[in-house]
Amino acid sequence: MTNLTIPVWNPATEEQIDEVRAFTRADVDVSVERAVTAQKSWASLPIAQRQQFLFDLADAVSRHRQELASLESRDVGKPMKAALAEADSVAGVFRYYAGTIDKLTGETIPVDGGVALTFREAIGVVGVITPWNFPLPIASWSIAPALAAGNAVIVKPASMTPLSTVRLGELAAEVSPIPHLLQVVTGGGAEVGSTLIEDRRVGKISFTGSTEVGRSILRSSADTMKRVTLELGGKSANVVFADADIAKAANAAPWAVFDNTGQDCCARSRILVQRPVLDEFVEKFVAATSALRIGDPSQLDTDLGPLVSQEHRATVESFLDDKLDVVFKGSTPSGPGYWMAPHIAVDQDGSTRAARDEIFGPVAVVIPFDTEEEAVQLANQTIYGLSGSIWTSNVGRALRVARGVESGTLSVNSNSSIRVQVPFGGFKQSGIGRELGMEGVRGFTEPKSVFISTDS
């Protein structure tokens, strides 16, 4: 066992708050071997016992919601109000997938000479590699359905924000009927992540993170023909038509882009506004944004915390070049912390880098348009296709634009993206596969067909 550790820092104070074990390749190899054994026992348990484990884990998360939220708040810099809500959502994810275990049904298909049956078989061992922005919720989106489908799971959280996931692993071990069914391995991507990807005993990798890393995982997984789910970057459009409720759209817009200080792959950082209402929208958007409270994440009245690191703040700030017409900049606390205020800019033709590339920070770019066709064209003018919103009072237009926008998850007169019952994932370079809903659990199975001859 290695004695090496990785420090964990609080981005609001710039102080070290903990350290976690740095797993080696040999350590991961042991974890995979244990997972192989655990999966065989898990898949053979009665349905009710498997369901009960997921219910028990959900209850454990609920009992420890304050502790889990505090860990998430301290190493991510996430406001406690959001961290508590996310802990509650994680418990909900485990409860939902407990209910899917006896609903992974197949088909009976009439064919000449007999009948064909289909089954959903567990893949075996699943590796889950999670990001630093929503560590616990995104981990649960893969852990819960993978377990429900009969798999064992090994999770590698991001090195910067591992604490809540490590604690989840401890809670799971306390209530699990099978040792090593859910394991958490901490360390860097080059050491831990690549070992999971290269190991032939790991049947699937579920990764959430940047498109650049996703491409690398896709290339590496080809050697073993490993199944993958990739939830990657985004540059989502928030499309506001002149016939929309402008006040409602403008008041909702700050949370759609600045929530989690903009560190969200679903952030609607491109706001497309029909030209006749451009000035009205910007005025109301600025007013709503200025009301956001930035400060100590441990306080329940805080809306926005810091960015996750100094390095990431420098990356986000690089988008604020001379070509960007910034019309609003908020204020930040003084003293330590990787703070960055919300910025609102107007780009008349959507040509700036901030309008094209994923920023992953508190920068919103408002782009005017004239026609419905132009709005769809602008919305699709990106390599990404993860999320987005359409604001209009015209139902026909809402449906036309929703079908025309190349995105996997859209909302009309709303900025929501995530519901546990609904599949979530992206088009184009925003990823491969779907999380959540029944599509999520099916993604952790292999379909098998069996033909039974009825010939005498």
XYZ file of C-alpha atoms in Angstrom:
456
model
C 0.000 0.000 0.000
C 1.324 3.424 -0.922
C 2.029 6.063 1.702
C 1.828 8.920 -0.785
C -0.949 11.454 -0.347
C -2.578 14.290 -2.295
C -3.375 17.579 -0.516
C -6.896 18.988 -0.707
C -7.414 22.755 -0.612
C -10.298 25.075 0.202
C -10.605 27.528 -2.720
C -12.357 30.102 -0.523
C -9.493 30.319 1.980
C -6.554 28.912 -0.033
C -5.796 26.662 2.962
C -5.099 22.929 2.949
C -8.025 21.153 4.614
C -7.195 17.480 4.160
C -5.229 14.930 2.210
C -6.181 11.687 0.492
C -4.294 8.575 -0.453
C -2.558 8.560 -3.842
C -3.321 5.129 -5.283
C -0.683 3.485 -7.476
C -1.301 1.257 -10.481
C -0.717 -1.754 -8.246
C -3.297 -0.457 -5.768
C -5.858 -0.044 -8.540
C -5.103 -3.541 -9.790
C -6.029 -4.912 -6.362
C -9.245 -2.876 -6.374
C -10.219 -4.287 -9.766
C -9.583 -7.853 -8.597
C -11.804 -7.250 -5.570
C -14.502 -5.725 -7.781
C -14.528 -8.771 -10.076
C -15.204 -11.021 -7.089
C -17.789 -8.655 -5.588
C -19.735 -8.356 -8.837
C -20.303 -12.083 -9.127
C -21.774 -12.219 -5.625
C -23.823 -9.039 -6.135
C -25.448 -10.184 -9.363
C -26.570 -13.435 -7.732
C -28.343 -11.782 -4.787
C -32.161 -11.728 -4.711
C -33.767 -8.645 -6.226
C -35.165 -7.447 -2.903
C -31.734 -7.569 -1.254
C -30.142 -5.562 -4.057
C -32.924 -2.993 -3.897
C -32.554 -2.737 -0.133
C -28.868 -1.884 -0.424
C -29.617 1.082 -2.665
C -32.399 2.205 -0.327
C -30.052 1.825 2.645
C -27.369 3.855 0.886
C -29.937 6.559 0.103
C -30.923 6.656 3.767
C -27.259 6.901 4.796
C -26.775 9.877 2.466
C -29.851 11.555 3.956
C -28.631 10.985 7.518
C -25.220 12.444 6.653
C -26.445 15.236 4.342
C -24.933 17.999 6.496
C -21.552 16.276 6.640
C -21.486 15.486 2.919
C -22.580 19.018 2.028
C -19.898 20.507 4.265
C -17.194 18.409 2.585
C -18.494 19.438 -0.848
C -18.623 23.079 0.155
C -15.107 23.128 1.563
C -13.180 21.454 -1.270
C -15.250 22.768 -4.207
C -16.046 26.210 -2.776
C -19.734 25.465 -3.298
C -22.303 27.458 -1.288
C -23.844 25.322 1.468
C -27.350 26.020 0.214
C -26.475 24.335 -3.090
C -24.424 21.579 -1.455
C -27.318 20.585 0.804
C -29.713 20.466 -2.136
C -27.241 18.316 -4.058
C -26.887 15.873 -1.143
C -30.664 15.505 -1.132
C -30.647 14.903 -4.881
C -28.031 12.148 -4.485
C -30.267 10.303 -2.031
C -33.073 10.661 -4.575
C -30.926 9.144 -7.316
C -30.212 6.029 -5.259
C -33.892 5.663 -4.388
C -34.932 6.019 -8.021
C -32.507 3.375 -9.230
C -33.462 0.983 -6.437
C -36.844 0.964 -8.110
C -35.426 0.111 -11.540
C -33.793 -3.177 -10.575
C -36.898 -5.235 -11.347
C -37.780 -3.150 -14.390
C -34.806 -4.020 -16.614
C -37.071 -6.068 -18.828
C -36.408 -7.704 -22.179
C -38.657 -8.571 -25.102
C -40.209 -11.641 -26.636
C -39.943 -11.436 -30.412
C -41.885 -13.765 -32.713
C -39.659 -15.249 -35.421
C -39.943 -18.153 -37.823
C -39.346 -21.512 -36.196
C -39.553 -20.342 -32.602
C -39.327 -17.310 -30.392
C -36.485 -14.934 -29.522
C -35.999 -13.503 -26.060
C -33.834 -10.566 -25.046
C -32.126 -10.035 -21.692
C -30.170 -7.202 -20.103
C -26.935 -8.592 -18.658
C -24.591 -6.750 -16.310
C -21.343 -5.584 -17.904
C -19.269 -6.608 -14.873
C -16.893 -4.023 -13.408
C -17.551 -0.356 -14.172
C -15.042 2.469 -13.728
C -16.515 5.899 -12.962
C -14.305 8.977 -13.418
C -15.917 12.135 -12.081
C -15.233 15.892 -12.400
C -14.436 18.493 -9.792
C -17.472 20.767 -10.233
C -20.320 18.507 -9.013
C -18.413 15.601 -7.429
C -21.144 13.826 -5.488
C -24.203 14.284 -7.753
C -22.397 13.284 -10.932
C -20.816 10.287 -9.205
C -24.283 9.106 -8.168
C -25.593 9.377 -11.748
C -23.286 6.491 -12.699
C -22.857 4.606 -9.424
C -26.564 4.069 -8.795
C -27.585 2.785 -12.254
C -24.426 0.692 -12.582
C -25.185 -1.033 -9.283
C -28.853 -1.400 -10.206
C -27.829 -3.174 -13.413
C -25.793 -5.731 -11.427
C -22.295 -4.294 -11.762
C -19.540 -3.583 -9.248
C -18.223 -0.014 -9.316
C -14.846 1.654 -8.852
C -14.971 5.460 -8.644
C -12.092 7.837 -9.242
C -13.032 11.360 -8.115
C -11.186 14.433 -9.313
C -7.999 14.978 -7.336
C -8.986 18.522 -6.375
C -12.384 17.600 -4.906
C -12.390 14.009 -3.627
C -13.695 14.362 -0.081
C -17.443 13.819 -0.476
C -16.940 10.826 -2.770
C -14.478 9.211 -0.358
C -17.045 9.620 2.403
C -19.780 8.158 0.188
C -17.576 5.096 -0.298
C -17.237 4.727 3.461
C -21.002 4.989 3.944
C -21.570 2.398 1.225
C -19.144 -0.020 2.888
C -21.093 0.262 6.133
C -24.381 -0.893 4.557
C -23.229 -3.047 1.640
C -24.107 -6.753 1.676
C -21.001 -7.462 -0.413
C -17.454 -6.283 0.459
C -15.771 -4.051 -2.145
C -18.939 -3.642 -4.209
C -18.376 0.124 -4.393
C -14.761 1.270 -4.078
C -13.264 4.752 -4.269
C -9.712 5.140 -5.595
C -8.038 8.536 -5.353
C -5.155 9.857 -7.392
C -4.235 11.441 -10.678
C -5.672 10.620 -14.060
C -2.338 9.459 -15.472
C -1.873 6.925 -12.681
C -5.364 5.884 -11.557
C -7.674 6.832 -14.405
C -5.500 5.343 -17.121
C -5.146 2.093 -15.164
C -8.923 1.680 -15.048
C -9.217 2.501 -18.749
C -6.502 0.045 -19.797
C -7.586 -2.873 -17.570
C -9.415 -5.540 -19.602
C -11.404 -6.603 -16.534
C -13.109 -3.203 -16.437
C -15.962 -3.507 -18.913
C -17.058 0.112 -19.045
C -15.840 3.613 -18.237
C -18.279 6.390 -17.406
C -16.455 9.722 -17.607
C -17.598 13.279 -17.013
C -15.200 16.087 -17.811
C -13.678 18.058 -20.650
C -14.079 17.149 -24.302
C -10.291 17.077 -24.647
C -9.922 14.379 -21.990
C -12.980 12.589 -23.345
C -11.283 12.233 -26.739
C -8.235 10.745 -25.007
C -10.387 8.229 -23.123
C -12.168 7.250 -26.327
C -8.838 6.572 -28.042
C -7.478 4.593 -25.091
C -10.627 2.523 -24.695
C -10.305 1.284 -28.279
C -7.524 -1.112 -27.263
C -9.955 -3.197 -25.204
C -13.143 -2.183 -27.066
C -14.360 -0.867 -23.721
C -17.881 0.501 -23.471
C -17.954 4.212 -22.616
C -20.363 6.901 -21.549
C -18.866 10.359 -21.988
C -20.529 13.505 -20.651
C -18.310 16.310 -21.890
C -18.230 20.038 -22.522
C -20.960 22.451 -23.493
C -21.611 25.911 -24.853
C -25.342 26.026 -24.389
C -27.614 28.666 -25.880
C -30.376 30.428 -23.981
C -32.664 31.649 -26.796
C -35.045 34.495 -25.907
C -37.685 35.518 -28.465
C -39.436 38.882 -28.407
C -42.809 37.268 -27.581
C -41.445 35.678 -24.389
C -42.033 36.890 -20.846
C -38.883 39.025 -20.872
C -38.890 39.759 -17.152
C -39.151 36.048 -16.320
C -36.443 35.091 -18.817
C -34.077 37.822 -17.606
C -34.604 37.032 -13.932
C -33.923 33.338 -14.564
C -30.867 33.916 -16.750
C -28.277 34.597 -13.987
C -28.781 31.198 -12.367
C -28.632 29.518 -15.764
C -25.080 30.725 -16.374
C -23.611 31.844 -13.030
C -24.788 28.999 -10.776
C -21.762 27.200 -9.304
C -19.853 30.320 -10.409
C -20.298 29.252 -14.036
C -18.479 25.946 -13.494
C -21.207 23.897 -15.129
C -21.189 22.054 -18.453
C -24.881 23.005 -18.870
C -24.270 26.734 -18.303
C -26.275 28.836 -20.750
C -23.325 31.142 -21.386
C -24.550 32.197 -24.845
C -27.735 34.211 -24.495
C -29.372 34.801 -27.868
C -31.904 37.641 -27.664
C -34.214 38.812 -30.440
C -33.168 42.342 -31.352
C -36.406 44.248 -30.526
C -36.113 43.272 -26.839
C -32.298 43.294 -26.555
C -31.984 46.459 -24.459
C -34.872 45.516 -22.173
C -33.466 42.053 -21.591
C -29.904 43.247 -20.887
C -31.157 45.859 -18.415
C -33.211 43.306 -16.489
C -30.460 40.653 -16.736
C -27.904 43.035 -15.243
C -30.281 43.969 -12.421
C -30.966 40.323 -11.576
C -27.260 39.443 -11.695
C -26.285 42.314 -9.431
C -28.539 40.855 -6.716
C -26.464 37.654 -6.457
C -24.518 37.398 -3.201
C -20.875 36.343 -3.551
C -18.953 35.273 -0.478
C -18.293 32.703 2.229
C -19.607 29.340 0.940
C -20.342 28.138 4.480
C -23.097 30.745 4.884
C -26.595 29.719 3.814
C -27.358 33.128 2.302
C -24.395 32.926 -0.121
C -25.315 32.436 -3.786
C -21.889 32.154 -5.435
C -18.534 30.923 -4.144
C -15.019 31.094 -5.594
C -13.628 29.309 -8.626
C -11.974 25.994 -7.875
C -8.330 27.054 -8.249
C -5.985 29.891 -9.135
C -5.075 28.131 -12.374
C -8.703 27.827 -13.402
C -9.357 31.493 -12.581
C -6.509 32.518 -14.864
C -8.012 30.413 -17.658
C -11.424 32.034 -17.256
C -9.958 35.532 -17.079
C -8.160 34.948 -20.381
C -11.559 35.209 -22.124
C -11.905 38.827 -20.999
C -9.879 40.293 -23.836
C -10.141 43.704 -25.508
C -12.543 42.368 -28.161
C -15.239 41.646 -25.568
C -17.706 44.470 -24.789
C -18.326 43.973 -21.057
C -21.438 45.837 -19.899
C -21.489 44.552 -16.311
C -18.933 43.297 -13.810
C -19.861 42.338 -10.256
C -17.773 42.691 -7.116
C -15.931 40.067 -5.088
C -14.715 39.742 -1.496
C -11.254 40.969 -0.620
C -8.602 38.721 0.866
C -7.819 35.077 0.119
C -9.886 32.973 -2.240
C -10.086 32.385 -5.984
C -12.918 34.835 -6.472
C -14.299 35.990 -9.775
C -17.378 38.141 -10.212
C -20.073 37.594 -12.849
C -19.378 39.359 -16.139
C -21.969 40.183 -18.812
C -20.863 41.111 -22.323
C -22.624 41.899 -25.589
C -21.248 40.479 -28.842
C -23.082 41.805 -31.870
C -22.150 38.922 -34.183
C -20.997 36.137 -31.870
C -17.439 36.202 -33.212
C -15.442 36.536 -29.986
C -13.730 33.604 -28.326
C -16.003 34.031 -25.306
C -19.007 33.526 -27.580
C -17.579 30.401 -29.229
C -15.610 28.405 -26.638
C -16.563 26.831 -23.337
C -15.482 29.177 -20.540
C -16.499 27.247 -17.407
C -16.675 30.441 -15.401
C -18.927 33.423 -14.651
C -18.940 35.056 -18.094
C -22.152 35.451 -20.116
C -22.225 36.697 -23.695
C -25.447 38.212 -25.068
C -25.827 37.904 -28.853
C -28.679 39.579 -30.751
C -30.591 37.872 -33.592
C -33.414 38.835 -35.930
C -35.220 35.729 -37.193
C -36.096 32.278 -35.915
C -33.874 30.723 -38.560
C -30.928 32.877 -37.482
C -31.474 31.890 -33.831
C -31.277 28.196 -34.682
C -28.195 28.777 -36.832
C -26.439 30.672 -34.022
C -27.419 28.074 -31.433
C -25.878 25.331 -33.586
C -22.709 27.322 -34.327
C -20.601 25.286 -31.887
C -18.924 21.892 -31.625
C -21.049 21.215 -28.541
C -24.669 20.186 -28.077
C -25.384 19.489 -24.423
C -28.174 21.691 -23.151
C -30.090 24.898 -23.764
C -33.292 26.873 -23.319
C -35.975 28.426 -25.504
C -38.129 31.290 -24.243
C -41.281 32.022 -26.254
C -45.073 32.189 -25.875
C -45.564 30.502 -29.269
C -45.918 26.729 -28.794
C -45.325 25.990 -32.470
C -42.121 28.012 -32.468
C -40.976 26.292 -29.267
C -41.335 22.898 -30.923
C -39.743 23.985 -34.208
C -36.713 25.491 -32.485
C -36.394 22.568 -30.049
C -36.293 20.139 -32.967
C -33.876 22.365 -34.884
C -31.332 22.968 -32.124
C -28.650 20.254 -32.057
C -28.674 19.597 -28.333
C -29.489 16.620 -26.152
C -31.327 18.380 -23.312
C -33.570 21.405 -23.878
C -36.078 23.332 -21.785
C -38.867 25.654 -22.915
C -39.553 28.676 -20.691
C -37.220 27.122 -18.128
C -33.490 26.693 -17.607
C -33.554 23.290 -15.936
C -31.459 20.432 -17.338
C -31.492 17.625 -14.791
C -34.307 15.363 -13.675
C -33.455 11.867 -12.462
C -36.297 10.321 -14.491
C -35.174 11.889 -17.796
C -32.176 10.879 -19.953
C -29.374 13.446 -19.982
C -26.527 13.730 -22.470
C -25.228 15.608 -25.464
C -25.036 15.748 -29.232
C -21.832 16.265 -31.231
C -18.711 16.721 -29.085
C -20.683 17.019 -25.858
C -20.484 13.290 -25.381
C -21.591 9.743 -26.070
C -24.439 7.915 -24.358
C -26.980 9.018 -21.776
C -27.133 9.274 -18.005
C -30.234 9.218 -15.778
C -33.673 7.790 -16.455
C -34.095 4.253 -17.708
C -31.643 5.042 -20.523
C -29.035 5.523 -17.825
C -29.429 2.053 -16.310
C -29.694 0.362 -19.718
C -26.338 1.885 -20.563
C -24.712 -0.306 -17.914
C -25.996 -3.523 -19.480
C -25.288 -5.637 -22.518
C -28.355 -6.788 -24.493
C -28.429 -10.526 -25.127
C -30.763 -12.366 -27.486
C -31.699 -16.038 -27.045
C -33.568 -18.035 -29.715
C -35.722 -20.980 -28.646
C -36.752 -23.375 -31.397
C -40.352 -24.578 -31.367
C -39.875 -27.107 -34.141
C -41.079 -30.575 -33.218
